[in-house]
Short mmCIF file of C-alpha atoms and ligand atoms in Angstrom, two decimals:
data_model
loop_
_atom_site.label_atom_id
_atom_site.label_comp_id
_atom_site.label_asym_id
_atom_site.label_seq_id
_atom_site.Cartn_x
_atom_site.Cartn_y
_atom_site.Cartn_z
CA UNK A 1 0.55 -0.05 -0.21
CA UNK A 2 1.64 3.84 -0.93
CA UNK A 3 -0.32 6.19 0.90
CA UNK A 4 0.52 9.86 0.02
CA UNK A 5 0.29 12.62 2.77
CA UNK A 6 -0.52 16.52 1.04
CA UNK A 7 -2.64 18.26 -0.87
CA UNK A 8 -1.65 18.86 -4.17
CA UNK A 9 0.99 16.30 -4.22
CA UNK A 10 -1.41 14.08 -3.34
CA UNK A 11 -4.11 15.24 -6.21
CA UNK A 12 -1.25 14.81 -8.72
CA UNK A 13 0.46 11.62 -7.46
CA UNK A 14 -3.68 10.45 -8.07
CA UNK A 15 -4.33 11.86 -11.19
CA UNK A 16 -0.76 10.68 -12.44
CA UNK A 17 -1.91 7.61 -11.27
CA UNK A 18 -5.40 7.70 -13.98
CA UNK A 19 -3.24 8.53 -17.17
CA UNK A 20 -0.57 6.16 -16.07
CA UNK A 21 -3.71 3.32 -16.09
CA UNK A 22 -5.63 5.09 -18.89
CA UNK A 23 -1.78 5.54 -21.28
CA UNK A 24 -1.69 1.88 -20.96
CA UNK A 25 -4.60 0.68 -21.43
CA UNK A 26 -6.51 3.36 -23.48
CA UNK A 27 -10.14 1.59 -23.01
CA UNK A 28 -9.53 1.16 -19.97
CA UNK A 29 -13.00 0.48 -17.08
CA UNK A 30 -12.24 3.03 -14.56
CA UNK A 31 -14.97 2.91 -11.35
CA UNK A 32 -15.95 6.32 -10.04
CA UNK A 33 -17.14 7.39 -6.89
CA UNK A 34 -19.44 10.18 -6.10
CA UNK A 35 -19.21 12.58 -3.90
CA UNK A 36 -17.12 15.78 -2.56
CA UNK A 37 -13.87 13.88 -1.74
CA UNK A 38 -12.76 13.20 -5.31
CA UNK A 39 -14.20 16.22 -6.69
CA UNK A 40 -10.39 18.02 -6.98
CA UNK A 41 -9.21 14.98 -8.19
CA UNK A 42 -11.16 14.92 -11.18
CA UNK A 43 -11.02 18.67 -11.37
CA UNK A 44 -7.24 18.04 -12.25
CA UNK A 45 -7.78 15.77 -14.29
CA UNK A 46 -9.90 17.25 -16.53
CA UNK A 47 -7.66 20.35 -16.49
CA UNK A 48 -4.87 17.26 -18.19
CA UNK A 49 -8.25 16.46 -19.94
CA UNK A 50 -8.36 20.29 -22.10
CA UNK A 51 -4.54 20.39 -22.08
CA UNK A 52 -4.29 17.43 -24.14
CA UNK A 53 -1.84 15.57 -21.33
CA UNK A 54 -4.65 12.29 -21.47
CA UNK A 55 -7.39 10.55 -23.66
CA UNK A 56 -10.66 9.77 -21.96
CA UNK A 57 -12.00 9.42 -25.37
CA UNK A 58 -11.68 4.99 -25.26
CA UNK A 59 -12.51 4.68 -21.64
CA UNK A 60 -15.49 3.09 -19.76
CA UNK A 61 -16.65 4.17 -16.66
CA UNK A 62 -18.50 2.61 -13.88
CA UNK A 63 -20.21 3.38 -10.62
CA UNK A 64 -19.59 2.07 -7.18
CA UNK A 65 -23.24 2.22 -6.15
CA UNK A 66 -26.76 3.87 -6.73
CA UNK A 67 -29.37 5.05 -4.97
CA UNK A 68 -32.14 3.10 -4.92
CA UNK A 69 -35.40 4.08 -6.85
CA UNK A 70 -34.35 6.75 -8.09
CA UNK A 71 -34.15 7.12 -12.22
CA UNK A 72 -30.53 8.28 -13.65
CA UNK A 73 -31.44 11.31 -14.89
CA UNK A 74 -32.90 12.47 -11.35
CA UNK A 75 -30.81 15.40 -10.32
CA UNK A 76 -29.32 12.92 -7.23
CA UNK A 77 -29.20 10.60 -8.95
CA UNK A 78 -25.29 9.37 -8.39
CA UNK A 79 -25.59 7.96 -12.54
CA UNK A 80 -26.49 11.90 -12.92
CA UNK A 81 -23.75 13.49 -10.34
CA UNK A 82 -21.06 10.60 -12.14
CA UNK A 83 -22.22 12.44 -15.61
CA UNK A 84 -22.64 15.43 -14.98
CA UNK A 85 -19.41 15.69 -12.69
CA UNK A 86 -16.51 12.99 -13.92
CA UNK A 87 -17.36 11.94 -16.64
CA UNK A 88 -18.94 14.19 -19.29
CA UNK A 89 -15.59 17.10 -18.20
CA UNK A 90 -13.13 13.97 -18.99
CA UNK A 91 -15.04 12.97 -22.15
CA UNK A 92 -15.81 9.94 -21.55
CA UNK A 93 -18.36 8.70 -23.88
CA UNK A 94 -22.09 8.35 -23.01
CA UNK A 95 -21.97 5.05 -24.58
CA UNK A 96 -18.94 4.10 -23.01
CA UNK A 97 -20.82 4.58 -19.32
CA UNK A 98 -22.77 1.56 -17.30
CA UNK A 99 -24.06 3.00 -14.01
CA UNK A 100 -26.74 0.93 -11.70
CA UNK A 101 -29.88 1.59 -11.62
CA UNK A 102 -31.72 2.78 -9.36
CA UNK A 103 -35.00 2.53 -11.21
CA UNK A 104 -34.71 -1.27 -11.84
CA UNK A 105 -37.68 -2.83 -11.79
CA UNK A 106 -35.43 -5.54 -10.22
CA UNK A 107 -32.79 -4.25 -7.96
CA UNK A 108 -31.95 -7.36 -6.80
CA UNK A 109 -31.66 -8.49 -11.05
CA UNK A 110 -30.02 -5.18 -11.50
CA UNK A 111 -27.23 -6.04 -9.45
CA UNK A 112 -26.69 -9.78 -11.24
CA UNK A 113 -26.38 -7.66 -14.21
CA UNK A 114 -23.36 -4.86 -12.88
CA UNK A 115 -21.42 -7.93 -11.28
CA UNK A 116 -21.72 -9.49 -14.62
CA UNK A 117 -20.50 -5.84 -16.24
CA UNK A 118 -18.06 -5.75 -13.40
CA UNK A 119 -16.29 -9.11 -13.92
CA UNK A 120 -14.64 -7.37 -17.04
CA UNK A 121 -12.43 -6.23 -15.45
CA UNK A 122 -11.93 -2.75 -13.44
CA UNK A 123 -8.42 -1.18 -14.21
CA UNK A 124 -8.96 1.32 -11.30
CA UNK A 125 -11.63 2.14 -8.30
CA UNK A 126 -11.72 5.52 -7.17
CA UNK A 127 -13.01 5.47 -3.62
CA UNK A 128 -14.02 7.48 -0.71
CA UNK A 129 -13.98 6.58 2.54
CA UNK A 130 -16.93 7.26 5.06
CA UNK A 131 -16.64 8.25 9.08
CA UNK A 132 -17.83 5.33 9.83
CA UNK A 133 -15.42 3.59 7.40
CA UNK A 134 -17.96 2.03 4.70
CA UNK A 135 -16.37 1.82 1.39
CA UNK A 136 -19.51 2.53 -1.79
CA UNK A 137 -22.67 1.80 0.57
CA UNK A 138 -20.71 -0.90 2.94
CA UNK A 139 -21.74 -0.03 6.30
CA UNK A 140 -20.16 -1.57 9.18
CA UNK A 141 -20.34 -4.95 9.47
CA UNK A 142 -20.04 -6.13 6.00
CA UNK A 143 -18.83 -9.30 5.40
CA UNK A 144 -15.18 -9.04 2.94
CA UNK A 145 -16.92 -11.26 0.67
CA UNK A 146 -19.78 -9.22 -0.10
CA UNK A 147 -20.94 -8.33 -3.32
CA UNK A 148 -23.26 -6.31 -5.80
CA UNK A 149 -26.72 -5.71 -3.52
CA UNK A 150 -29.29 -3.80 -2.12
CA UNK A 151 -27.82 -2.50 1.48
CA UNK A 152 -29.86 -0.53 3.96
CA UNK A 153 -27.95 3.33 4.77
CA UNK A 154 -26.64 3.39 8.14
CA UNK A 155 -29.03 6.64 9.43
CA UNK A 156 -25.35 8.93 9.94
CA UNK A 157 -24.52 7.93 6.34
CA UNK A 158 -28.27 9.54 5.28
CA UNK A 159 -26.76 12.43 7.78
CA UNK A 160 -23.76 12.83 5.62
CA UNK A 161 -25.17 12.65 2.19
CA UNK A 162 -27.92 15.58 2.90
CA UNK A 163 -26.49 18.17 1.23
CA UNK A 164 -26.93 16.34 -2.18
CA UNK A 165 -30.05 15.69 -1.50
CA UNK A 166 -32.59 18.61 -0.56
CA UNK A 167 -33.71 16.54 2.81
CA UNK A 168 -33.02 14.22 5.00
CA UNK A 169 -36.42 12.70 4.53
CA UNK A 170 -35.52 13.07 0.48
CA UNK A 171 -32.77 10.88 1.13
CA UNK A 172 -33.20 7.13 0.31
CA UNK A 173 -32.55 4.93 3.22
CA UNK A 174 -31.38 1.68 0.65
CA UNK A 175 -29.12 2.17 -2.39
CA UNK A 176 -27.17 -0.49 -4.70
CA UNK A 177 -23.97 -0.71 -3.71
CA UNK A 178 -20.84 -3.18 -5.34
CA UNK A 179 -19.79 -4.95 -2.09
CA UNK A 180 -16.53 -5.69 -0.56
CA UNK A 181 -15.71 -8.42 -1.89
CA UNK A 182 -16.55 -6.95 -6.01
CA UNK A 183 -14.24 -3.61 -4.59
CA UNK A 184 -11.36 -6.11 -4.12
CA UNK A 185 -11.80 -7.07 -7.88
CA UNK A 186 -10.39 -3.91 -9.49
CA UNK A 187 -7.21 -4.26 -10.49
CA UNK A 188 -5.75 -0.65 -8.44
CA UNK A 189 -7.77 1.09 -5.36
CA UNK A 190 -6.94 4.96 -5.81
CA UNK A 191 -8.35 5.62 -2.16
CA UNK A 192 -9.02 9.94 -1.44
CA UNK A 193 -9.52 10.77 2.58
CA UNK A 194 -9.61 14.19 2.87
CA UNK A 195 -10.87 16.41 6.49
CA UNK A 196 -10.04 15.93 9.65
CA UNK A 197 -13.78 14.19 10.29
CA UNK A 198 -12.19 10.82 8.40
CA UNK A 199 -9.23 11.08 10.29
CA UNK A 200 -10.12 7.99 12.79
CA UNK A 201 -12.00 5.64 9.73
CA UNK A 202 -8.68 6.20 7.95
CA UNK A 203 -6.51 5.33 10.67
CA UNK A 204 -8.38 2.84 11.50
CA UNK A 205 -8.99 1.11 8.03
CA UNK A 206 -4.63 1.60 7.40
CA UNK A 207 -3.48 0.26 10.79
CA UNK A 208 -6.42 -1.57 12.23
CA UNK A 209 -7.18 -5.17 11.83
CA UNK A 210 -8.75 -6.36 8.82
CA UNK A 211 -12.24 -6.44 10.75
CA UNK A 212 -15.82 -6.08 8.95
CA UNK A 213 -16.34 -3.40 11.97
CA UNK A 214 -14.38 -0.52 9.41
CA UNK A 215 -15.03 -2.23 6.26
CA UNK A 216 -12.11 0.23 4.09
CA UNK A 217 -9.72 -1.64 6.74
CA UNK A 218 -10.56 -5.30 3.52
CA UNK A 219 -7.90 -3.07 1.69
CA UNK A 220 -5.13 -4.15 3.20
CA UNK A 221 -6.05 -7.84 2.17
CA UNK A 222 -5.83 -6.32 -2.14
CA UNK A 223 -1.69 -6.18 -3.74
CA UNK A 224 -2.31 -2.55 -5.21
CA UNK A 225 -3.93 0.34 -3.54
CA UNK A 226 -2.91 3.75 -3.30
CA UNK A 227 -4.55 6.17 -0.71
CA UNK A 228 -4.09 9.94 -0.89
CA UNK A 229 -4.63 11.90 1.57
CA UNK A 230 -4.92 15.42 3.38
CA UNK A 231 -2.88 16.15 6.54
CA UNK A 232 -6.02 16.53 8.87
CA UNK A 233 -7.35 13.14 7.32
CA UNK A 234 -3.96 11.42 7.94
CA UNK A 235 -3.54 13.06 11.57
CA UNK A 236 -4.23 9.85 12.74
CA UNK A 237 -1.20 8.20 10.77
CA UNK A 238 1.20 11.12 11.42
CA UNK A 239 1.31 10.62 14.72
CA UNK A 240 1.50 7.03 14.60
CA UNK A 241 4.80 7.51 12.53
CA UNK A 242 3.01 5.06 9.85
CA UNK A 243 2.80 7.28 6.90
CA UNK A 244 4.40 5.06 4.26
CA UNK A 245 5.30 6.12 0.81
CA UNK A 246 6.93 3.31 -1.84
P1 PGA B 1 -17.92 12.11 0.88
O1 PGA B 1 -17.63 10.55 1.11
O2 PGA B 1 -16.39 12.49 -0.08
O3 PGA B 1 -19.00 12.77 0.43
O4 PGA B 1 -17.09 12.73 2.02
C1 PGA B 1 -17.59 9.33 0.92
C2 PGA B 1 -17.97 8.36 1.70
O5 PGA B 1 -19.27 8.28 2.10
O6 PGA B 1 -17.13 7.57 0.80
#
């Protein structure tokens, strides 16, 4: 595991990794996280694309999760956010985007379909981490072998995500989410953590035991994980002298 701490340096490291993956395989499949955390990474990638430094025109995009019941054209759906904030600015063709359908008539069947999509191979998965240690919508207690499925959201997750939806009451109580086991099958993983609110979760994920109580700790089982964190999110690691950059 490679851990890079800093503001601009860490974002540059993440952008370099994405660019490297696409340079090596122009038709790479990239898994994108939503949320506030990866926004600076996506902005940097869009800047590089504008400057002609990276070309996503043949790349494919997949999602980590989606709110149950929201259609892709719903402004609060993750599919909509991904198109608006990531794949649009990066120039990834719509026909190369295959996101979870929150409004699928049979959500369980949609999860099975998505496992088949992901089984073709995810070259790089971008991840955030929740304050409670979740990755995607795999809340504490999730088995490391879990697959894409319908999940109930923890009250704290609904609260934390409120800003994206109009009110807490409007925030769905369930989602479709890649499982921890599904995520671990990506060839490379880029975990991003920003802000003091993530410090404890990041410390548990990287330094604690592999434990379903902190789903992100399962990333210790993967052999190609890059963690980029700002100083605030890495505070617990720094105090323990545990930052490694190899
Ligand atoms: P955030 O979410 O980027 O909105 O903090 C991260 C996550 O919950 O995975």
